[in-house]
XYZ file of N, CA and C in Angstrom:
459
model
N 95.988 54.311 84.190
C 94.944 55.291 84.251
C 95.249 56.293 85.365
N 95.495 57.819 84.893
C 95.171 58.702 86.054
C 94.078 58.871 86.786
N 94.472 59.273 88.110
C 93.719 59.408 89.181
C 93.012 60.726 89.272
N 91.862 61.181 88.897
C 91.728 62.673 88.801
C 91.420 63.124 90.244
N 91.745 64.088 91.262
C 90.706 64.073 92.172
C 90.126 65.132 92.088
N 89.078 64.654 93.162
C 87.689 65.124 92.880
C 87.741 66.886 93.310
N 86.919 67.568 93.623
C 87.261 69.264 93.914
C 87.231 69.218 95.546
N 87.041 68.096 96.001
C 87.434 67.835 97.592
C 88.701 67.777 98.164
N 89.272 66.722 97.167
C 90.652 66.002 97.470
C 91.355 67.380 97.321
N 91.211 68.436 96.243
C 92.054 69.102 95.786
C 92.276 70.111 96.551
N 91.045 70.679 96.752
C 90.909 71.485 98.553
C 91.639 71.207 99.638
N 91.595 69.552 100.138
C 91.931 69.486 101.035
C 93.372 69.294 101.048
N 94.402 69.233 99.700
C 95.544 68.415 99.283
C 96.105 70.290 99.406
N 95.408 71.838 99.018
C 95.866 72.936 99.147
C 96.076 73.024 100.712
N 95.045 72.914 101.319
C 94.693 73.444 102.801
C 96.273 72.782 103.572
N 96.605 71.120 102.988
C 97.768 70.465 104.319
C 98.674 71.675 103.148
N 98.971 71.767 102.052
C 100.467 72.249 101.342
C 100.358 73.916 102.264
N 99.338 74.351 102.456
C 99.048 76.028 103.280
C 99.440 76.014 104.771
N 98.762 74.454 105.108
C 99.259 74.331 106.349
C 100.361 74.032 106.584
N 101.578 73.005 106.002
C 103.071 72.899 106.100
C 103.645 74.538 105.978
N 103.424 75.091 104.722
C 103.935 76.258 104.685
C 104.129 76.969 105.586
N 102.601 77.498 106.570
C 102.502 78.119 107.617
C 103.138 77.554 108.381
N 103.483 76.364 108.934
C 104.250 75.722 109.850
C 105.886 76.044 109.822
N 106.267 76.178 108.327
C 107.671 76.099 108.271
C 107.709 77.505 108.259
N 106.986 78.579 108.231
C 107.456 79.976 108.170
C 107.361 80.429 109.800
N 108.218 80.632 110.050
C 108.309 81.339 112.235
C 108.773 82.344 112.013
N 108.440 83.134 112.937
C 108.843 84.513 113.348
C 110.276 83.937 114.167
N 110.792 84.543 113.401
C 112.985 84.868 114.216
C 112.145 85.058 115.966
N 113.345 84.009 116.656
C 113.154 84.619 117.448
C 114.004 85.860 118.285
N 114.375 86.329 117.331
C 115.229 87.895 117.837
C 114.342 88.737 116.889
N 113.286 88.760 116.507
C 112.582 89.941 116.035
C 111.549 90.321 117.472
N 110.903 89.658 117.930
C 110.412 90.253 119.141
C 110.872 91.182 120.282
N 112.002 90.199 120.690
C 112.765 90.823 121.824
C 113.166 91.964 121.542
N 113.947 92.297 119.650
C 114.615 93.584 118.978
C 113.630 94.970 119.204
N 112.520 94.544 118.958
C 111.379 94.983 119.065
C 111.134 95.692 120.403
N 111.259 94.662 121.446
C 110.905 94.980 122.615
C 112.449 96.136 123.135
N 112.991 95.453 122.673
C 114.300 96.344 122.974
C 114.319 97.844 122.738
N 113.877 97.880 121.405
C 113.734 99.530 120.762
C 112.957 99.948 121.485
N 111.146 99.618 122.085
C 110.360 100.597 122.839
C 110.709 100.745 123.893
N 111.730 99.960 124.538
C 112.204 99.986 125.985
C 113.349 101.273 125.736
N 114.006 101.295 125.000
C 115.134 102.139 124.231
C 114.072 103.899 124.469
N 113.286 103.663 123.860
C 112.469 104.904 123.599
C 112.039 105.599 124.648
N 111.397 104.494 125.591
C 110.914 104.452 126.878
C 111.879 105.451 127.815
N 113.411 105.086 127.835
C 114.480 105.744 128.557
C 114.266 106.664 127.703
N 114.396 107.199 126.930
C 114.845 108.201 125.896
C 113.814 109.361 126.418
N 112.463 108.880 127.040
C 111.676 110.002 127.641
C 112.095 110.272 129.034
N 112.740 109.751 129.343
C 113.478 110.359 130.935
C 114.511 110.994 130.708
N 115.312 111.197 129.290
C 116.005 112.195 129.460
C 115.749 113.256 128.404
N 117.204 114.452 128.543
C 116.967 115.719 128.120
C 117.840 115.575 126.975
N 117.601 116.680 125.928
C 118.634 117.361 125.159
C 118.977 116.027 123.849
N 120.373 116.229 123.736
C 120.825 115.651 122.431
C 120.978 113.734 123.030
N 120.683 113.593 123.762
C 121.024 112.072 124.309
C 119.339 111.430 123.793
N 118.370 112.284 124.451
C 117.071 112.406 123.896
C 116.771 111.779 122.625
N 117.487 113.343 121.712
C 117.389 112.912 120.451
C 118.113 112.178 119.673
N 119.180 111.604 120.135
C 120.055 110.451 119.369
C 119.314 109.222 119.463
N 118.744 108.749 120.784
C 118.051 107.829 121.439
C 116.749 107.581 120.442
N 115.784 108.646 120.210
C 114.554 108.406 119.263
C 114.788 108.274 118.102
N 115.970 109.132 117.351
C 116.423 108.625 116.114
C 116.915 107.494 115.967
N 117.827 107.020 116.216
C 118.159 105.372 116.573
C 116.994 104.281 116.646
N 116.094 104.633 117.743
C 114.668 103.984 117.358
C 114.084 104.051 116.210
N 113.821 105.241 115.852
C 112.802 104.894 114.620
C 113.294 104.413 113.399
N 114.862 104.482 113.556
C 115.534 103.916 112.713
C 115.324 102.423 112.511
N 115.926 101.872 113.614
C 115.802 100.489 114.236
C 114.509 99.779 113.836
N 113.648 100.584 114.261
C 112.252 99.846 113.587
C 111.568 99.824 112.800
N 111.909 101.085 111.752
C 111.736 101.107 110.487
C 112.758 99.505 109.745
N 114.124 99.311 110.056
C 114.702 98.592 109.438
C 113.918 96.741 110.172
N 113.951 96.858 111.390
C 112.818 95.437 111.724
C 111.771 95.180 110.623
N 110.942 96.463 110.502
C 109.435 96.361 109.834
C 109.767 95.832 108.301
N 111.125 96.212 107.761
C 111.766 96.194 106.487
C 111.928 95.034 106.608
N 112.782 94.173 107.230
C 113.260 92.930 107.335
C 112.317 91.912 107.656
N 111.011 92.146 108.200
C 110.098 90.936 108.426
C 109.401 91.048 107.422
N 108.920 92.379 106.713
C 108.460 92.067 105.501
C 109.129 91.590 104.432
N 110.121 91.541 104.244
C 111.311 90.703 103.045
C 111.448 89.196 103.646
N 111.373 88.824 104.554
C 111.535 87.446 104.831
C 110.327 86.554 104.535
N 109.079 87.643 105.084
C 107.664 86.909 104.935
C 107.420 86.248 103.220
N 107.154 85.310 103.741
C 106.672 84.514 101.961
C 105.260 83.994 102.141
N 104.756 83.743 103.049
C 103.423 83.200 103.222
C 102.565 84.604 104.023
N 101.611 85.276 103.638
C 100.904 86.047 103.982
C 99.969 85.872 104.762
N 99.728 85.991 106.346
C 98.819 85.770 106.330
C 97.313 86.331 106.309
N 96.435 86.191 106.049
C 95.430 87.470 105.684
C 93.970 87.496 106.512
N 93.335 88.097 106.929
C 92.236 87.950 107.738
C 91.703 86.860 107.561
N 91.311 86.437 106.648
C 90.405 85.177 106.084
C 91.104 83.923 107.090
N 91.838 83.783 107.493
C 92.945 82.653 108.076
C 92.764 82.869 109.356
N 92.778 83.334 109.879
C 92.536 83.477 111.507
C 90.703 83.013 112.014
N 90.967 81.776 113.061
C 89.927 81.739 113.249
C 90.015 82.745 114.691
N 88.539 82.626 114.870
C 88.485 82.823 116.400
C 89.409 82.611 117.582
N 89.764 81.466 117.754
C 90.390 80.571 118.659
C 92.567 80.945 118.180
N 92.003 81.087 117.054
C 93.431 81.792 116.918
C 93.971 83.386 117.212
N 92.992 83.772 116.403
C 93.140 85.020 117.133
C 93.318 85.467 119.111
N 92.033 84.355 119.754
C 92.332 84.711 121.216
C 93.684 84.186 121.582
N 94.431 83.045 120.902
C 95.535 82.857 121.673
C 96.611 83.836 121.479
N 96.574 84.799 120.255
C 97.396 85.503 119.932
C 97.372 86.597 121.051
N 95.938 87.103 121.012
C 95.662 88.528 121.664
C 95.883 87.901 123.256
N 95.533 86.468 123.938
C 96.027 86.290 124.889
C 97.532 86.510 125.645
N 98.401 86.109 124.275
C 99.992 86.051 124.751
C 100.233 88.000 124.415
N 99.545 88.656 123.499
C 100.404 89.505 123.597
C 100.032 90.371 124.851
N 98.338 90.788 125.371
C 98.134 90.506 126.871
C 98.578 90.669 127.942
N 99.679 88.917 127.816
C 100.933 88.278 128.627
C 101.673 89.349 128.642
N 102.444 89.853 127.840
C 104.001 90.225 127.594
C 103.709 91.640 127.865
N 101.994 92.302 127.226
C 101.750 93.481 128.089
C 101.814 93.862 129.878
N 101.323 92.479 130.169
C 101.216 92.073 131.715
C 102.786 92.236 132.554
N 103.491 91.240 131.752
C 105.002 91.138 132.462
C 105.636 92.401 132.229
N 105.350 93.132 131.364
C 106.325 94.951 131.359
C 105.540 95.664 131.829
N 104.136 95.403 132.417
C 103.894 96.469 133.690
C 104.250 95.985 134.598
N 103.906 94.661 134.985
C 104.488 94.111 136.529
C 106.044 94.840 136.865
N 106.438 94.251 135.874
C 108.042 94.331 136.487
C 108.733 95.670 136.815
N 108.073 96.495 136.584
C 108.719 98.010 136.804
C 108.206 98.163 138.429
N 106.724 97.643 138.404
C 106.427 97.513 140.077
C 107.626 97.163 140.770
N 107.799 95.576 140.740
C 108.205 94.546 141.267
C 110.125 95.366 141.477
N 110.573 95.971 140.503
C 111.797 96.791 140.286
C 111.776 98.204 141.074
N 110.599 98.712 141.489
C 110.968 99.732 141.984
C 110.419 99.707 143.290
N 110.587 98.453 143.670
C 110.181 97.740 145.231
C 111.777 97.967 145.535
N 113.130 97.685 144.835
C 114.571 97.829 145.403
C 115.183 98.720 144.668
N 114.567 99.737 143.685
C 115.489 100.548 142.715
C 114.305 101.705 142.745
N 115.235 103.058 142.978
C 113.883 104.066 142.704
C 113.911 104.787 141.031
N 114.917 104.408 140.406
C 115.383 105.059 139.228
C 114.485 104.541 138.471
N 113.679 105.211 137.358
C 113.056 104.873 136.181
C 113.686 104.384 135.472
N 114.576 104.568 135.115
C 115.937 104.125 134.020
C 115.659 102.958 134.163
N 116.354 102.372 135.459
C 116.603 100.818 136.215
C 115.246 99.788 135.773
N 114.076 100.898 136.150
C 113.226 99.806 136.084
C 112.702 99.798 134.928
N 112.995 100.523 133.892
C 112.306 100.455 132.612
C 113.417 99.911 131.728
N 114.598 99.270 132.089
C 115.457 99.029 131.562
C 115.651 97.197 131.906
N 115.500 96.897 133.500
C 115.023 95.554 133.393
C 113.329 95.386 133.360
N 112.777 95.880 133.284
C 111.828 95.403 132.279
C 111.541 95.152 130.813
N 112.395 95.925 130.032
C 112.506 95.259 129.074
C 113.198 94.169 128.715
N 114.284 94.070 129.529
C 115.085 93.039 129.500
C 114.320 91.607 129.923
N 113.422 91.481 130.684
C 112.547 90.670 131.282
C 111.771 90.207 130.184
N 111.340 91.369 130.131
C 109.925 90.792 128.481
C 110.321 90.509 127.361
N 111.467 90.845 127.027
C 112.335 90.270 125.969
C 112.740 88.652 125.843
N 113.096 88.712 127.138
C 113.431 86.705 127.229
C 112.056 86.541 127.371
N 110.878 86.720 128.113
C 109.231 86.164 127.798
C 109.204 86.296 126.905
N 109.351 87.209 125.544
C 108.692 87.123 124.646
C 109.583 86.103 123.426
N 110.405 85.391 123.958
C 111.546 84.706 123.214
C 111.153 83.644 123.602
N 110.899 83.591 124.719
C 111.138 82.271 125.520
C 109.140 81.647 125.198
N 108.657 82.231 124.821
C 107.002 81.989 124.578
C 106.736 81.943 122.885
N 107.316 82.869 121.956
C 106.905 82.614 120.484
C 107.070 81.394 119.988
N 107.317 80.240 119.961
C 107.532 79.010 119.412
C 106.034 78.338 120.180
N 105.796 78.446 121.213
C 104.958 77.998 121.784
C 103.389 78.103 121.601
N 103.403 79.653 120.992
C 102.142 80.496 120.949
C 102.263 80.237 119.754
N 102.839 80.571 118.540
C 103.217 80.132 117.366
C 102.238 78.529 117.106
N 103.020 77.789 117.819
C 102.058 76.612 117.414
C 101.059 76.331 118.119
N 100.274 77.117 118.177
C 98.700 77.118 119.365
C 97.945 77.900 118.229
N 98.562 78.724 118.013
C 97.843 79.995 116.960
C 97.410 78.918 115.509
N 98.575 78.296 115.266
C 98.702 77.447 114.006
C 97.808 76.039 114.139
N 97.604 75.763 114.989
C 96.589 74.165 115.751
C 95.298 75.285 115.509
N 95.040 76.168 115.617
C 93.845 76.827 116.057
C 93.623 77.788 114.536
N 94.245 77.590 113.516
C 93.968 78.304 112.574
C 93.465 77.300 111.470
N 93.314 76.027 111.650
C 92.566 74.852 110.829
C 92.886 75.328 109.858
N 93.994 75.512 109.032
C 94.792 75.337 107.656
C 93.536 75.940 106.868
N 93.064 77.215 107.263
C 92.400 77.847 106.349
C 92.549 77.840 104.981
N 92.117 78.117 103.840
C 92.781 78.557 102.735
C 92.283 79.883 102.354
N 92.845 80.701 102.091
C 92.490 82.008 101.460
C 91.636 82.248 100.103
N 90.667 82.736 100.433
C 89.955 82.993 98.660
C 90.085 84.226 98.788
Protein backbone atom coordinates (compact mmCIF):
# COMPACT_ATOMS: atom_id res chain seq x y z
CA UNK A 1 0.00 0.00 0.00
CA UNK A 2 1.17 3.57 -0.89
CA UNK A 3 1.84 6.10 1.46
CA UNK A 4 -0.06 9.24 0.34
CA UNK A 5 1.08 12.31 2.25
CA UNK A 6 -0.95 14.49 3.61
CA UNK A 7 -0.78 18.51 2.13
CA UNK A 8 1.58 19.02 5.25
CA UNK A 9 4.14 16.41 4.62
CA UNK A 10 4.19 17.71 1.05
CA UNK A 11 4.86 21.34 2.06
CA UNK A 12 7.20 20.54 4.31
CA UNK A 13 9.09 17.66 1.98
CA UNK A 14 9.16 21.20 -0.86
CA UNK A 15 10.38 23.72 1.82
CA UNK A 16 13.82 21.00 2.98
CA UNK A 17 14.18 20.18 -1.33
CA UNK A 18 14.10 24.66 -1.52
CA UNK A 19 16.13 24.64 1.34
CA UNK A 20 19.09 22.12 0.10
CA UNK A 21 18.86 23.92 -3.17
CA UNK A 22 19.40 27.30 -1.62
CA UNK A 23 22.19 25.82 0.34
CA UNK A 24 24.00 24.28 -2.61
CA UNK A 25 23.67 27.48 -4.79
CA UNK A 26 26.74 30.24 -3.35
CA UNK A 27 27.75 33.19 -4.70
CA UNK A 28 31.59 32.55 -6.41
CA UNK A 29 33.65 33.82 -4.24
CA UNK A 30 35.47 36.01 -6.90
CA UNK A 31 32.22 37.70 -7.92
CA UNK A 32 32.31 40.12 -5.00
CA UNK A 33 35.78 41.09 -4.75
CA UNK A 34 35.51 41.42 -9.11
CA UNK A 35 32.93 43.65 -8.24
CA UNK A 36 34.66 45.48 -5.69
CA UNK A 37 37.57 45.67 -7.93
CA UNK A 38 35.72 47.42 -10.91
CA UNK A 39 34.21 50.37 -8.48
CA UNK A 40 37.58 50.75 -7.00
CA UNK A 41 38.84 50.74 -10.84
CA UNK A 42 36.26 53.57 -11.50
CA UNK A 43 36.97 55.25 -8.33
CA UNK A 44 40.80 55.95 -9.76
CA UNK A 45 39.45 56.59 -13.08
CA UNK A 46 37.90 59.92 -11.39
CA UNK A 47 41.29 61.18 -10.35
CA UNK A 48 42.40 61.17 -13.62
CA UNK A 49 42.29 63.12 -16.99
CA UNK A 50 41.84 62.52 -20.69
CA UNK A 51 42.02 59.12 -22.58
CA UNK A 52 43.38 57.01 -19.41
CA UNK A 53 39.95 58.37 -17.90
CA UNK A 54 38.15 57.06 -20.59
CA UNK A 55 39.71 53.66 -21.21
CA UNK A 56 39.39 53.14 -17.37
CA UNK A 57 35.27 53.72 -17.37
CA UNK A 58 34.90 51.81 -20.48
CA UNK A 59 36.65 48.79 -19.18
CA UNK A 60 34.34 49.16 -16.14
CA UNK A 61 31.19 49.22 -17.51
CA UNK A 62 32.28 46.63 -19.55
CA UNK A 63 33.48 44.45 -16.74
CA UNK A 64 30.26 44.77 -15.02
CA UNK A 65 27.97 44.51 -17.50
CA UNK A 66 29.79 40.99 -18.23
CA UNK A 67 29.71 40.09 -13.99
CA UNK A 68 25.85 41.05 -14.07
CA UNK A 69 25.74 38.58 -17.31
CA UNK A 70 27.52 35.82 -15.64
CA UNK A 71 25.68 35.72 -12.21
CA UNK A 72 22.59 35.80 -13.94
CA UNK A 73 23.46 32.60 -16.19
CA UNK A 74 24.78 30.70 -13.27
CA UNK A 75 21.74 31.56 -10.96
CA UNK A 76 19.24 28.52 -11.04
CA UNK A 77 17.41 29.09 -7.84
CA UNK A 78 15.76 32.60 -7.72
CA UNK A 79 15.49 34.16 -5.00
CA UNK A 80 12.34 36.34 -4.70
CA UNK A 81 10.98 38.74 -2.04
CA UNK A 82 8.59 36.28 -0.62
CA UNK A 83 11.88 34.33 0.85
CA UNK A 84 13.57 36.76 2.82
CA UNK A 85 12.55 37.00 6.25
CA UNK A 86 13.23 39.84 8.40
CA UNK A 87 16.16 38.45 10.21
CA UNK A 88 17.54 37.64 6.86
CA UNK A 89 17.36 40.48 5.30
CA UNK A 90 19.14 42.42 8.54
CA UNK A 91 22.04 40.08 8.30
CA UNK A 92 22.43 40.82 4.72
CA UNK A 93 21.99 44.68 4.99
CA UNK A 94 24.26 44.25 8.18
CA UNK A 95 27.37 42.70 6.25
CA UNK A 96 26.93 44.86 3.32
CA UNK A 97 27.03 47.96 6.01
CA UNK A 98 30.37 46.06 7.04
CA UNK A 99 32.18 46.17 3.72
CA UNK A 100 30.58 49.80 3.30
CA UNK A 101 32.34 50.53 6.73
CA UNK A 102 35.85 48.89 5.87
CA UNK A 103 36.17 51.07 2.31
CA UNK A 104 35.56 54.20 4.17
CA UNK A 105 37.79 53.42 7.07
CA UNK A 106 40.61 52.43 5.15
CA UNK A 107 41.25 55.37 2.91
CA UNK A 108 41.37 57.25 6.47
CA UNK A 109 43.58 54.81 8.05
CA UNK A 110 45.83 55.02 4.34
CA UNK A 111 46.10 58.50 4.18
CA UNK A 112 47.44 58.66 7.82
CA UNK A 113 51.07 57.39 5.69
CA UNK A 114 50.15 58.05 1.93
CA UNK A 115 48.76 61.45 0.71
CA UNK A 116 47.88 60.14 -2.87
CA UNK A 117 44.20 59.30 -3.59
CA UNK A 118 45.26 56.73 -6.00
CA UNK A 119 47.18 54.84 -3.01
CA UNK A 120 44.41 55.04 -0.83
CA UNK A 121 41.59 54.23 -3.01
CA UNK A 122 43.53 51.55 -4.45
CA UNK A 123 44.36 49.70 -1.05
CA UNK A 124 41.13 50.09 -0.10
CA UNK A 125 39.77 48.24 -2.44
CA UNK A 126 42.16 45.78 -2.18
CA UNK A 127 41.23 45.51 1.61
CA UNK A 128 37.46 45.13 1.02
CA UNK A 129 37.91 42.74 -1.52
CA UNK A 130 39.63 40.06 0.79
CA UNK A 131 36.61 41.24 3.57
CA UNK A 132 34.28 40.72 1.24
CA UNK A 133 35.78 37.13 0.26
CA UNK A 134 36.88 36.36 3.36
CA UNK A 135 33.00 37.02 4.97
CA UNK A 136 30.48 35.63 2.00
CA UNK A 137 30.43 31.97 3.05
CA UNK A 138 29.80 33.09 6.45
CA UNK A 139 26.97 35.66 5.89
CA UNK A 140 25.72 33.32 3.22
CA UNK A 141 24.90 30.83 5.85
CA UNK A 142 23.35 33.26 8.50
CA UNK A 143 21.16 34.76 5.72
CA UNK A 144 20.16 31.00 4.82
CA UNK A 145 19.58 29.81 8.89
CA UNK A 146 17.49 33.03 8.94
CA UNK A 147 15.48 32.56 5.76
CA UNK A 148 13.40 29.36 7.30
CA UNK A 149 13.29 27.53 3.85
CA UNK A 150 10.53 29.75 2.75
CA UNK A 151 8.67 28.50 -0.20
CA UNK A 152 7.60 30.82 -2.86
CA UNK A 153 3.87 31.13 -3.98
Amino acid sequence: MDHVPSPAEALAEIERTQQRAYATQRLSLWYLPSVIALVTIAAIAVELDGAAQIVLTVADVAGLGALTATLAARMRVKWRPGTWTVGAGVWMALWLLSICAVWGVVPVVVGSFADSALWQKAIAGVVTAIYAAATTRWVENQVLAHSAGKVVR
